[in-house]
PDB file of C-alpha atoms in Angstrom:
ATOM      1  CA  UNK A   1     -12.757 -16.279 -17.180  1.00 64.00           C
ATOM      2  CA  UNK A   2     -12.045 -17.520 -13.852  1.00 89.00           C
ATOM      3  CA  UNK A   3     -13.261 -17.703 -10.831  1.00 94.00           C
ATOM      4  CA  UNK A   4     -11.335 -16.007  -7.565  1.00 95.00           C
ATOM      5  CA  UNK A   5     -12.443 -17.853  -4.366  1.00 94.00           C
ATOM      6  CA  UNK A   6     -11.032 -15.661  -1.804  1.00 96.00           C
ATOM      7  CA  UNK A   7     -12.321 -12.408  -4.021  1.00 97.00           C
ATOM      8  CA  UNK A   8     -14.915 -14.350  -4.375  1.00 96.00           C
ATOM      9  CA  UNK A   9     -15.563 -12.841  -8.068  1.00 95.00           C
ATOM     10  CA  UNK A  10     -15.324 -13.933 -11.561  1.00 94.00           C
ATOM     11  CA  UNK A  11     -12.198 -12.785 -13.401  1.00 92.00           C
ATOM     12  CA  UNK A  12     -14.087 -10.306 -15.892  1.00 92.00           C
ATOM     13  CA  UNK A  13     -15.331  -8.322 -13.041  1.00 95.00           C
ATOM     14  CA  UNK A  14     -12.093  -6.624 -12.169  1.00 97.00           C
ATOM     15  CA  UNK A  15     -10.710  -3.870 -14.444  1.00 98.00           C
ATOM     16  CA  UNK A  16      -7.160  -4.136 -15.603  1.00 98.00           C
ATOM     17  CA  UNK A  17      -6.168  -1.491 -12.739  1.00 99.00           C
ATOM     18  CA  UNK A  18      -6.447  -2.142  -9.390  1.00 99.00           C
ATOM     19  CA  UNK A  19      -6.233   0.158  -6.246  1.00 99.00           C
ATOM     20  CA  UNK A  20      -5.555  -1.998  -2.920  1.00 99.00           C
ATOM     21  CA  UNK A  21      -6.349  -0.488   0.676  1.00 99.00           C
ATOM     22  CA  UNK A  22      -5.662  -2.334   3.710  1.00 97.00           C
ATOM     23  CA  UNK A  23      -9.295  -1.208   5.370  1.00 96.00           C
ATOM     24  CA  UNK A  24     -12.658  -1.988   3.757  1.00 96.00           C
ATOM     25  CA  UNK A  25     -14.105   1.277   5.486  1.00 95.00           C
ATOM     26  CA  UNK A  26     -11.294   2.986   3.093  1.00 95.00           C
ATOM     27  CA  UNK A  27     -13.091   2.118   0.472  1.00 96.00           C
ATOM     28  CA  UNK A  28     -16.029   4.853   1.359  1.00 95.00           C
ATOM     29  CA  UNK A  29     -13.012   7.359   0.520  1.00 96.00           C
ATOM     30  CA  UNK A  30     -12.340   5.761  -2.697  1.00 98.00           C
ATOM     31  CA  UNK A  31     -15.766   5.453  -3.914  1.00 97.00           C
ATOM     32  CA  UNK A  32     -15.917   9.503  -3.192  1.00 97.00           C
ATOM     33  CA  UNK A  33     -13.259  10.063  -5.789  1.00 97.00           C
ATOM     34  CA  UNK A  34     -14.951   7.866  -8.531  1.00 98.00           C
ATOM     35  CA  UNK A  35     -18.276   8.145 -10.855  1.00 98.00           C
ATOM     36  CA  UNK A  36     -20.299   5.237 -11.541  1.00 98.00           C
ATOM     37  CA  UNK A  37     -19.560   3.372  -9.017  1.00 98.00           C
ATOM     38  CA  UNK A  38     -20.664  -0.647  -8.371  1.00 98.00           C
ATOM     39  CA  UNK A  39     -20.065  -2.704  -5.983  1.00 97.00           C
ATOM     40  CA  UNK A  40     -18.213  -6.086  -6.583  1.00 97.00           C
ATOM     41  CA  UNK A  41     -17.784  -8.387  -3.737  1.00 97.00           C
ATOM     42  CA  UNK A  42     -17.071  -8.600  -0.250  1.00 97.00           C
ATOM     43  CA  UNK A  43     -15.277 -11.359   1.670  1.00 97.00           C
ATOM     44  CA  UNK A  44     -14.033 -11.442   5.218  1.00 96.00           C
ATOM     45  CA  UNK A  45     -11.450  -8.354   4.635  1.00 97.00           C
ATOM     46  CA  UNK A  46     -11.365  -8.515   1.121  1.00 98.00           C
ATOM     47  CA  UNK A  47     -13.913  -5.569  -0.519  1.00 98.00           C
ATOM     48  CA  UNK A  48     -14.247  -5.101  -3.934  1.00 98.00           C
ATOM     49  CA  UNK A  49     -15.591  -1.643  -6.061  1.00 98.00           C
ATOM     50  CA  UNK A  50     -15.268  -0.384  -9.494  1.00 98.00           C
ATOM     51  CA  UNK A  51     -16.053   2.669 -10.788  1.00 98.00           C
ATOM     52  CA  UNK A  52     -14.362   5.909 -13.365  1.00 98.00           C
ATOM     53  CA  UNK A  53     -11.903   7.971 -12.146  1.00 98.00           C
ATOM     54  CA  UNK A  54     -10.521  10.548 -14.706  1.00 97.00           C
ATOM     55  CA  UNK A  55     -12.277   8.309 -17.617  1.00 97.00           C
ATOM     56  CA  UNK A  56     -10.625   5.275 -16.602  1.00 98.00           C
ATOM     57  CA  UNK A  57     -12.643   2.251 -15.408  1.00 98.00           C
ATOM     58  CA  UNK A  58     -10.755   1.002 -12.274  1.00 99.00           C
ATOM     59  CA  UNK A  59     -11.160  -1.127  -9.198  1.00 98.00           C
ATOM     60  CA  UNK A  60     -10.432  -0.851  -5.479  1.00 99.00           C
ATOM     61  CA  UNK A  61      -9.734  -3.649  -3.300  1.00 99.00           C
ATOM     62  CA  UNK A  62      -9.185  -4.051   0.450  1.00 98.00           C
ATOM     63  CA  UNK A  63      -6.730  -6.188   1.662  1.00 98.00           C
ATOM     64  CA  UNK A  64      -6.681  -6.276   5.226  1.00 96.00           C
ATOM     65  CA  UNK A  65      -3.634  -6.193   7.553  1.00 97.00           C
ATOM     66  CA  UNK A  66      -0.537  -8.430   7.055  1.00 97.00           C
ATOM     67  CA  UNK A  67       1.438  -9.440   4.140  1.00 97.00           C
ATOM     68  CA  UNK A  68       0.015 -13.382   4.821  1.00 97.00           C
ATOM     69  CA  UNK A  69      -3.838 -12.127   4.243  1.00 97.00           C
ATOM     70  CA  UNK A  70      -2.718  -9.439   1.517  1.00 98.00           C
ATOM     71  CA  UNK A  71      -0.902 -11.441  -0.570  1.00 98.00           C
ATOM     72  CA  UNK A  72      -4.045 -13.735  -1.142  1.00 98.00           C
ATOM     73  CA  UNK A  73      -5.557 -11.015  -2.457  1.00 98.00           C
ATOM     74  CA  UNK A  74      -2.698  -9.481  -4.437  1.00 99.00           C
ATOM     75  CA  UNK A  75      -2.323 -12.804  -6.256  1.00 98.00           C
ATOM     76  CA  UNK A  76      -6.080 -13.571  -7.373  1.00 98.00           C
ATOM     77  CA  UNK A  77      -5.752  -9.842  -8.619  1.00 98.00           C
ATOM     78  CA  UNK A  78      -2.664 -10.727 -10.570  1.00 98.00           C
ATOM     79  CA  UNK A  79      -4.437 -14.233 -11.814  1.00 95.00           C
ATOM     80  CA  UNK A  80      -7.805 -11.988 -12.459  1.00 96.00           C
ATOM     81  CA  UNK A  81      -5.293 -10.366 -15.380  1.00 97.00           C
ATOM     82  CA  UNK A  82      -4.273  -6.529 -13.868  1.00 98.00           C
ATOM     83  CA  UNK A  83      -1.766  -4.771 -15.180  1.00 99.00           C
ATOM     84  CA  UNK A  84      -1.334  -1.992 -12.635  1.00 99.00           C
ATOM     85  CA  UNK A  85      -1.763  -2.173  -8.941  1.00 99.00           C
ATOM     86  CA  UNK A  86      -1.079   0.586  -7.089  1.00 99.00           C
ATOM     87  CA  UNK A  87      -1.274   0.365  -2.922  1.00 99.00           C
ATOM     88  CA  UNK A  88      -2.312   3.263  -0.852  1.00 99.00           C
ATOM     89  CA  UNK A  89      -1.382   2.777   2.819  1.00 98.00           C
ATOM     90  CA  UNK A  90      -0.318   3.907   6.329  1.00 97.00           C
ATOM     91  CA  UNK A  91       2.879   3.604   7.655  1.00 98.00           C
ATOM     92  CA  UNK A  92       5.122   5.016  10.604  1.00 96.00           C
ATOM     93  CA  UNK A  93       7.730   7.152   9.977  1.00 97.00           C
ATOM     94  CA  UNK A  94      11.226   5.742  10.868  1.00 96.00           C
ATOM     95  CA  UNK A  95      13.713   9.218  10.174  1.00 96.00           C
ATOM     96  CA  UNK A  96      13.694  12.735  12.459  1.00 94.00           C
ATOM     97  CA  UNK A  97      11.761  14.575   9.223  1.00 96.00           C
ATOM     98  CA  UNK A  98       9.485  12.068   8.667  1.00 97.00           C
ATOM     99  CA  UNK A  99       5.987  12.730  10.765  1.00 94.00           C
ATOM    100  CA  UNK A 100       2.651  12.179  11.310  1.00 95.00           C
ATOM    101  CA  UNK A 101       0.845  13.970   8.425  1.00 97.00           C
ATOM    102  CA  UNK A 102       3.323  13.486   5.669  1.00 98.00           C
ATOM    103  CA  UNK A 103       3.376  11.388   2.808  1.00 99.00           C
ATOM    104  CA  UNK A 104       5.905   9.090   1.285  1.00 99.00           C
ATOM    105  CA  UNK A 105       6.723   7.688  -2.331  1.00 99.00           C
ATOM    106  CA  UNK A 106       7.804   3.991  -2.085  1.00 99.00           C
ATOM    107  CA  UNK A 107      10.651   3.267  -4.646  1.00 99.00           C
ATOM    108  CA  UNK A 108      11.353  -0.365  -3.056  1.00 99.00           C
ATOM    109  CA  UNK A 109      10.881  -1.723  -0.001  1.00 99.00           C
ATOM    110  CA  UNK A 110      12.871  -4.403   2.423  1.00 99.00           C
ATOM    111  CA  UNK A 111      11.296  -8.181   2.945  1.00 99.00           C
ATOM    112  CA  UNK A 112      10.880  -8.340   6.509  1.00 98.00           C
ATOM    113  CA  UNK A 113       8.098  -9.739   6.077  1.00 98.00           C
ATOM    114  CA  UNK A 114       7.400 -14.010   5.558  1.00 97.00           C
ATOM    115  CA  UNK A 115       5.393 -14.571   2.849  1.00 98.00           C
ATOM    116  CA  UNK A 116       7.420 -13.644  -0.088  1.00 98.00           C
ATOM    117  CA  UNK A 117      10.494 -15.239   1.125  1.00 98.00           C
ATOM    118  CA  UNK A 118       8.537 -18.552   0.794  1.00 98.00           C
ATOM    119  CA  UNK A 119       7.581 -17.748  -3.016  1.00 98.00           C
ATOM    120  CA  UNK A 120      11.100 -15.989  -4.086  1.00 99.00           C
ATOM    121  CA  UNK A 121      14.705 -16.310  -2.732  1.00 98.00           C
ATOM    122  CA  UNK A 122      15.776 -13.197  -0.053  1.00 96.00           C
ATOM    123  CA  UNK A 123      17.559 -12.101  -2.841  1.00 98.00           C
ATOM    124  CA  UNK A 124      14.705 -11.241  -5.397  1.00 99.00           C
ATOM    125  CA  UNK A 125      14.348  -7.549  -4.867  1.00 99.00           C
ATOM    126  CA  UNK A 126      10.722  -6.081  -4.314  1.00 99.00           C
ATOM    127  CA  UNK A 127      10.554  -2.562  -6.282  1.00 99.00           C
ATOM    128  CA  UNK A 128       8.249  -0.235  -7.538  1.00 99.00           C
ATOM    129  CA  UNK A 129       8.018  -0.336 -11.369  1.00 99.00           C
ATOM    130  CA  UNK A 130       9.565   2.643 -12.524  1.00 99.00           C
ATOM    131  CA  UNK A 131       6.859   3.956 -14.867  1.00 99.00           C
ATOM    132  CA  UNK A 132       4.751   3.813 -11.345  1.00 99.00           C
ATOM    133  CA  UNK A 133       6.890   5.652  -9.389  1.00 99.00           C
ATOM    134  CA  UNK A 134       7.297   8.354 -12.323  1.00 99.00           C
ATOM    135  CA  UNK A 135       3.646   9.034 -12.556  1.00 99.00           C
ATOM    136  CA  UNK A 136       3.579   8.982  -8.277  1.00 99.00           C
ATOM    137  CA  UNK A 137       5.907  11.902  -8.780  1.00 98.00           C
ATOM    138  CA  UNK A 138       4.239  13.921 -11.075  1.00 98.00           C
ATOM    139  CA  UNK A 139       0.913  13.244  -9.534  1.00 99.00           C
ATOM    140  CA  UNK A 140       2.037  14.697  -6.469  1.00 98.00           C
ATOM    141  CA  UNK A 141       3.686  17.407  -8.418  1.00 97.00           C
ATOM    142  CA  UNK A 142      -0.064  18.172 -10.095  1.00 97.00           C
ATOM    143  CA  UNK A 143      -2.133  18.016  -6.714  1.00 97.00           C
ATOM    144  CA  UNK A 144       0.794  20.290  -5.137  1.00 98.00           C
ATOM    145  CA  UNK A 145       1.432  17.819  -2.198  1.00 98.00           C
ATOM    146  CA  UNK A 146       4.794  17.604  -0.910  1.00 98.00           C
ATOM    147  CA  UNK A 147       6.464  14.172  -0.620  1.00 99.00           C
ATOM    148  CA  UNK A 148       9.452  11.891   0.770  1.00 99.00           C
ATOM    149  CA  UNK A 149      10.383   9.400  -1.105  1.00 99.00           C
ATOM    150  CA  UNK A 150      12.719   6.164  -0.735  1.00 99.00           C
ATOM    151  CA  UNK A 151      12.748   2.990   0.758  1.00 99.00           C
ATOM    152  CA  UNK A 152      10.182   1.253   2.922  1.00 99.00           C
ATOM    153  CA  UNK A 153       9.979  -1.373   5.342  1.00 99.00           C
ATOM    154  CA  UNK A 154       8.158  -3.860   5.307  1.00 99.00           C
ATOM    155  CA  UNK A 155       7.320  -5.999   8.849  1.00 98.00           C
ATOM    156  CA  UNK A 156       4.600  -8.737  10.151  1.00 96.00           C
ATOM    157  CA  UNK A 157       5.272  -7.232  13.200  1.00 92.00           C
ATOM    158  CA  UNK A 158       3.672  -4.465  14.525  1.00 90.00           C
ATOM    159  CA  UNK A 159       4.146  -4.782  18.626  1.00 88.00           C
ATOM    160  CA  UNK A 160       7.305  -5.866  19.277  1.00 86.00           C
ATOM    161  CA  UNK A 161       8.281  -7.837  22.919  1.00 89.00           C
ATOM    162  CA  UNK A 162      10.985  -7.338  24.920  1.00 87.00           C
ATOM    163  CA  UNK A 163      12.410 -10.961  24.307  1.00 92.00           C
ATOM    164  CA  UNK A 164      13.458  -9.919  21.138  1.00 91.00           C
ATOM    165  CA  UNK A 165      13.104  -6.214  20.849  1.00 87.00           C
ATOM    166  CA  UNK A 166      13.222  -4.445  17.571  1.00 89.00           C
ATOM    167  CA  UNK A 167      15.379  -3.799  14.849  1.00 92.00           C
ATOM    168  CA  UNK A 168      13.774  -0.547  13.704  1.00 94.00           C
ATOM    169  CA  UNK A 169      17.105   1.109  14.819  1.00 94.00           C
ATOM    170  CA  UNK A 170      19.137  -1.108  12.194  1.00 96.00           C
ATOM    171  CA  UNK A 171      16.368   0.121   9.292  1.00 97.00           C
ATOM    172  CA  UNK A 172      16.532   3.617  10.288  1.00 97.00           C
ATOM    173  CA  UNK A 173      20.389   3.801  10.460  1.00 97.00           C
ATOM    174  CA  UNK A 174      19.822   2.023   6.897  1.00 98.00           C
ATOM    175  CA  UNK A 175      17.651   5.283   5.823  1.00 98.00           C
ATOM    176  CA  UNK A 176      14.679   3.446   5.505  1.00 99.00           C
ATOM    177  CA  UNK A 177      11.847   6.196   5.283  1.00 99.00           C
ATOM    178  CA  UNK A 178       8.763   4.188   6.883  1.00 98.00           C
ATOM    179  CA  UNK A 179       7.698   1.142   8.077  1.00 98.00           C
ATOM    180  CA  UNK A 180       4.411  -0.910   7.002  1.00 98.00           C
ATOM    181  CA  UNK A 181       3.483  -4.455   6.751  1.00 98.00           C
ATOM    182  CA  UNK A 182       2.278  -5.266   2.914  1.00 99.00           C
ATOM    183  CA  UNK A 183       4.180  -3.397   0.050  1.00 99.00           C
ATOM    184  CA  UNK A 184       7.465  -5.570  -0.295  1.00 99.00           C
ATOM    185  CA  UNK A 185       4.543  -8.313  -0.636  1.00 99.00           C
ATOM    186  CA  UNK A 186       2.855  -6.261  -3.176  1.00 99.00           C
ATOM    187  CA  UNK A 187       5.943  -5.543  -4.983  1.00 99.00           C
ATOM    188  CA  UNK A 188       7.193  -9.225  -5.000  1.00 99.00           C
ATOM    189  CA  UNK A 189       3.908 -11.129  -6.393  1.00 99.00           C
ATOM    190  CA  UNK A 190       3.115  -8.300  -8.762  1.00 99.00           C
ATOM    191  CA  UNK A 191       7.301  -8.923 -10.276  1.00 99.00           C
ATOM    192  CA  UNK A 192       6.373 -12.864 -10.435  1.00 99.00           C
ATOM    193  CA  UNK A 193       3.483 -11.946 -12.380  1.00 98.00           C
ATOM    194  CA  UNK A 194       4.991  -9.257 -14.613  1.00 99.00           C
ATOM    195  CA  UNK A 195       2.637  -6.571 -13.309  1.00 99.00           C
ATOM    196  CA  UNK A 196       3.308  -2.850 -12.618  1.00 99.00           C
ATOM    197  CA  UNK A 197       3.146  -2.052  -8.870  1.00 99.00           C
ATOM    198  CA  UNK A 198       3.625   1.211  -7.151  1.00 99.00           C
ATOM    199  CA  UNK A 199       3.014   2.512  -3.398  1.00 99.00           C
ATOM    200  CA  UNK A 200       2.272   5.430  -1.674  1.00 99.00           C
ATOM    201  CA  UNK A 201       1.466   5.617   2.049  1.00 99.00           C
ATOM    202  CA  UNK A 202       0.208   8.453   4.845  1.00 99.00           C
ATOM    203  CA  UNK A 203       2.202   8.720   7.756  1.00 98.00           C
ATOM    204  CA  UNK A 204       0.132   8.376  11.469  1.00 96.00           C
ATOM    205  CA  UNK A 205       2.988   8.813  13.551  1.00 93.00           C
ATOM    206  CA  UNK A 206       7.126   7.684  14.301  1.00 92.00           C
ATOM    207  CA  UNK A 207       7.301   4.515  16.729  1.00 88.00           C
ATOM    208  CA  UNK A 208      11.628   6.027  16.841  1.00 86.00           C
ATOM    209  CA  UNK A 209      11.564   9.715  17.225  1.00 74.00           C
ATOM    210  CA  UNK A 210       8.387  11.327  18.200  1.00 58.00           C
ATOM    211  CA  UNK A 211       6.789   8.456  19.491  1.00 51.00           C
ATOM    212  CA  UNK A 212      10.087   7.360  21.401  1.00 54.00           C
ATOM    213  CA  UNK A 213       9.258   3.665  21.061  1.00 56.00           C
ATOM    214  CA  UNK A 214       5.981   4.117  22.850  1.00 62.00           C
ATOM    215  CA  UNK A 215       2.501   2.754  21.165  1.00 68.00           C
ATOM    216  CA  UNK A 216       0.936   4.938  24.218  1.00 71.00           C
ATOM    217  CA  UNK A 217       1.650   8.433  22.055  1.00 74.00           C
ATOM    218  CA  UNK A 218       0.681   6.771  18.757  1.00 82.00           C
ATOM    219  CA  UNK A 219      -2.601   8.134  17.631  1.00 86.00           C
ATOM    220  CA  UNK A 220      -3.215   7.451  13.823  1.00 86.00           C
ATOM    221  CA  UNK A 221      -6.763   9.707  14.098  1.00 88.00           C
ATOM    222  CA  UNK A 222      -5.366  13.114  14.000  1.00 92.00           C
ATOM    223  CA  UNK A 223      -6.764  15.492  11.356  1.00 96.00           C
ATOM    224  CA  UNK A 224      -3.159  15.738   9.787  1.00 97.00           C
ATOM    225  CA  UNK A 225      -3.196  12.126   9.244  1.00 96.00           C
ATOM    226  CA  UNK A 226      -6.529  11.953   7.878  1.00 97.00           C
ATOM    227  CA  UNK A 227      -5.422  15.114   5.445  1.00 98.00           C
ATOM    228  CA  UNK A 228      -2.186  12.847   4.624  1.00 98.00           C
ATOM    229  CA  UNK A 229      -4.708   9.866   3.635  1.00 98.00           C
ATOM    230  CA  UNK A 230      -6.507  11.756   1.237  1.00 98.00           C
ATOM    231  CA  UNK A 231      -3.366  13.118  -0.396  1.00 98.00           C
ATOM    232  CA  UNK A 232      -2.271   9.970  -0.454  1.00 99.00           C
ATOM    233  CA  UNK A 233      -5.222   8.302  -2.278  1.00 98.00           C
ATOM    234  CA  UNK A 234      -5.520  11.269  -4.480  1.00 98.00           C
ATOM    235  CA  UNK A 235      -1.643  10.348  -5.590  1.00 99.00           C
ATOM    236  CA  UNK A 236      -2.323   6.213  -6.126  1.00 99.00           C
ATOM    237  CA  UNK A 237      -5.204   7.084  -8.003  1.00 99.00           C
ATOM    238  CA  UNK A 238      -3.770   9.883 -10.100  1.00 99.00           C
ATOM    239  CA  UNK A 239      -0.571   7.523 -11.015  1.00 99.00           C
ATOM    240  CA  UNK A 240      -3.104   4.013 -11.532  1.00 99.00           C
ATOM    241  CA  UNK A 241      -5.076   5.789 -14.820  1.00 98.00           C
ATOM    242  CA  UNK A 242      -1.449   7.802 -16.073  1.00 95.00           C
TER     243      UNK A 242
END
């Protein structure tokens, strides 16, 4: 047993399989899903449940925003002993067919991001396991939800400035699917640590094609979005217990 000071939880408390949400309030959709549900913990950002979903004892974690803050969490979850984690997220969409509403498989996603680069070389590749993705699949098979799936990207930035602009062009002509800013995290720690990891996020909108590069049109709250979220958590939690 040992204690996890950001978690701020004892090892034992945390099941073997893990859901991680960037929002605490997300977990109020999670806990709707489950039976027997208990709180954990909660700490800054970093919420902790546990409860049964299809027989399975499992536990959701929020993670807040930013692969910095989320990867503090992802590694006391990897330390606590999990064997699955499974992320359900938001992301923007970053191709012509990929909107606000729709949901996307993640089978690896690109390090943009800083943290991991200062625990692995650039060259360590952060992927879904493929047992993860397989049951992703077929869990959005079973629910009848229809899917994209490929790369994501993963980015600490979220406005950019005009000094440097953005290279969301670059990743979209590079058929990245959608942009976020903590899977490739996620995927990195969880490979260090020899634990399955798997993705799935809702799209709230496309900062390159409908959005045309303007945060002014961007408005994650519509009710296709929120149906997206649902579909999406219904898909991470499916795939965790498979």
């Amino acid at each position: 047993m040992a204690y996890l000071p950001i978690l701020k939880t004892e090892s034992e408390t945390l099941p073997a399989k893990i859901l991680v949400v960037g929002d605490p309030k997300r977990l109020d959709m999670v806990a709707g899903s489950l039976k027997d549900v208990e709180p954990i913990s909660q700490n800054r950002e970093y919420h902790s449940i546990r409860g049964s979903f299809n027989g399975q004892i499992i536990g959701a974690v929020s993670h807040g925003v930013g692969s910095a803050g989320a990867g503090v969490c992802f590694e006391e979850l990897c330390q606590s002993g999990a064997t699955r984690i499974v992320r359900a997220g938001s992301a923007g969409g970053m191709q012509a067919n990929v909107s606000a509403g729709d949901v996307v498989v993640a089978t690896a996603a690109v390090r943009e991001e800083g943290l991991s680069h200062k625990l692995v070389p650039p060259t360590y590749p952060a992927i879904a396991t493929p047992d993860v993705l397989m049951a992703m699949r077929a869990a959005a098979s079973s629910h009848g939800v229809e899917f994209h799936e490929g790369l994501l990207l993963t980015s600490d930035m979220f406005y950019p400035h005009d000094l440097l602009g953005s290279d969301l062009p670059l990743w979209q002509k590079a058929g990245v699917k959608a942009v976020e800013m903590e899977v490739a995290t996620l995927f990195v720690i969880c490979g260090l640590h020899g634990v399955e990891a798997g993705a799935v996020v809702a799209i709230d909108g496309n900062p390159l094609e409908q959005d045309a590069g303007s945060m002014e049109t961007y408005d994650p709250h519509q009710e296709k979005v929120k149906t997206a979220v649902s579909n999406s958590l219904l898909i991470a939690l499916t795939a965790l217990v498979s």
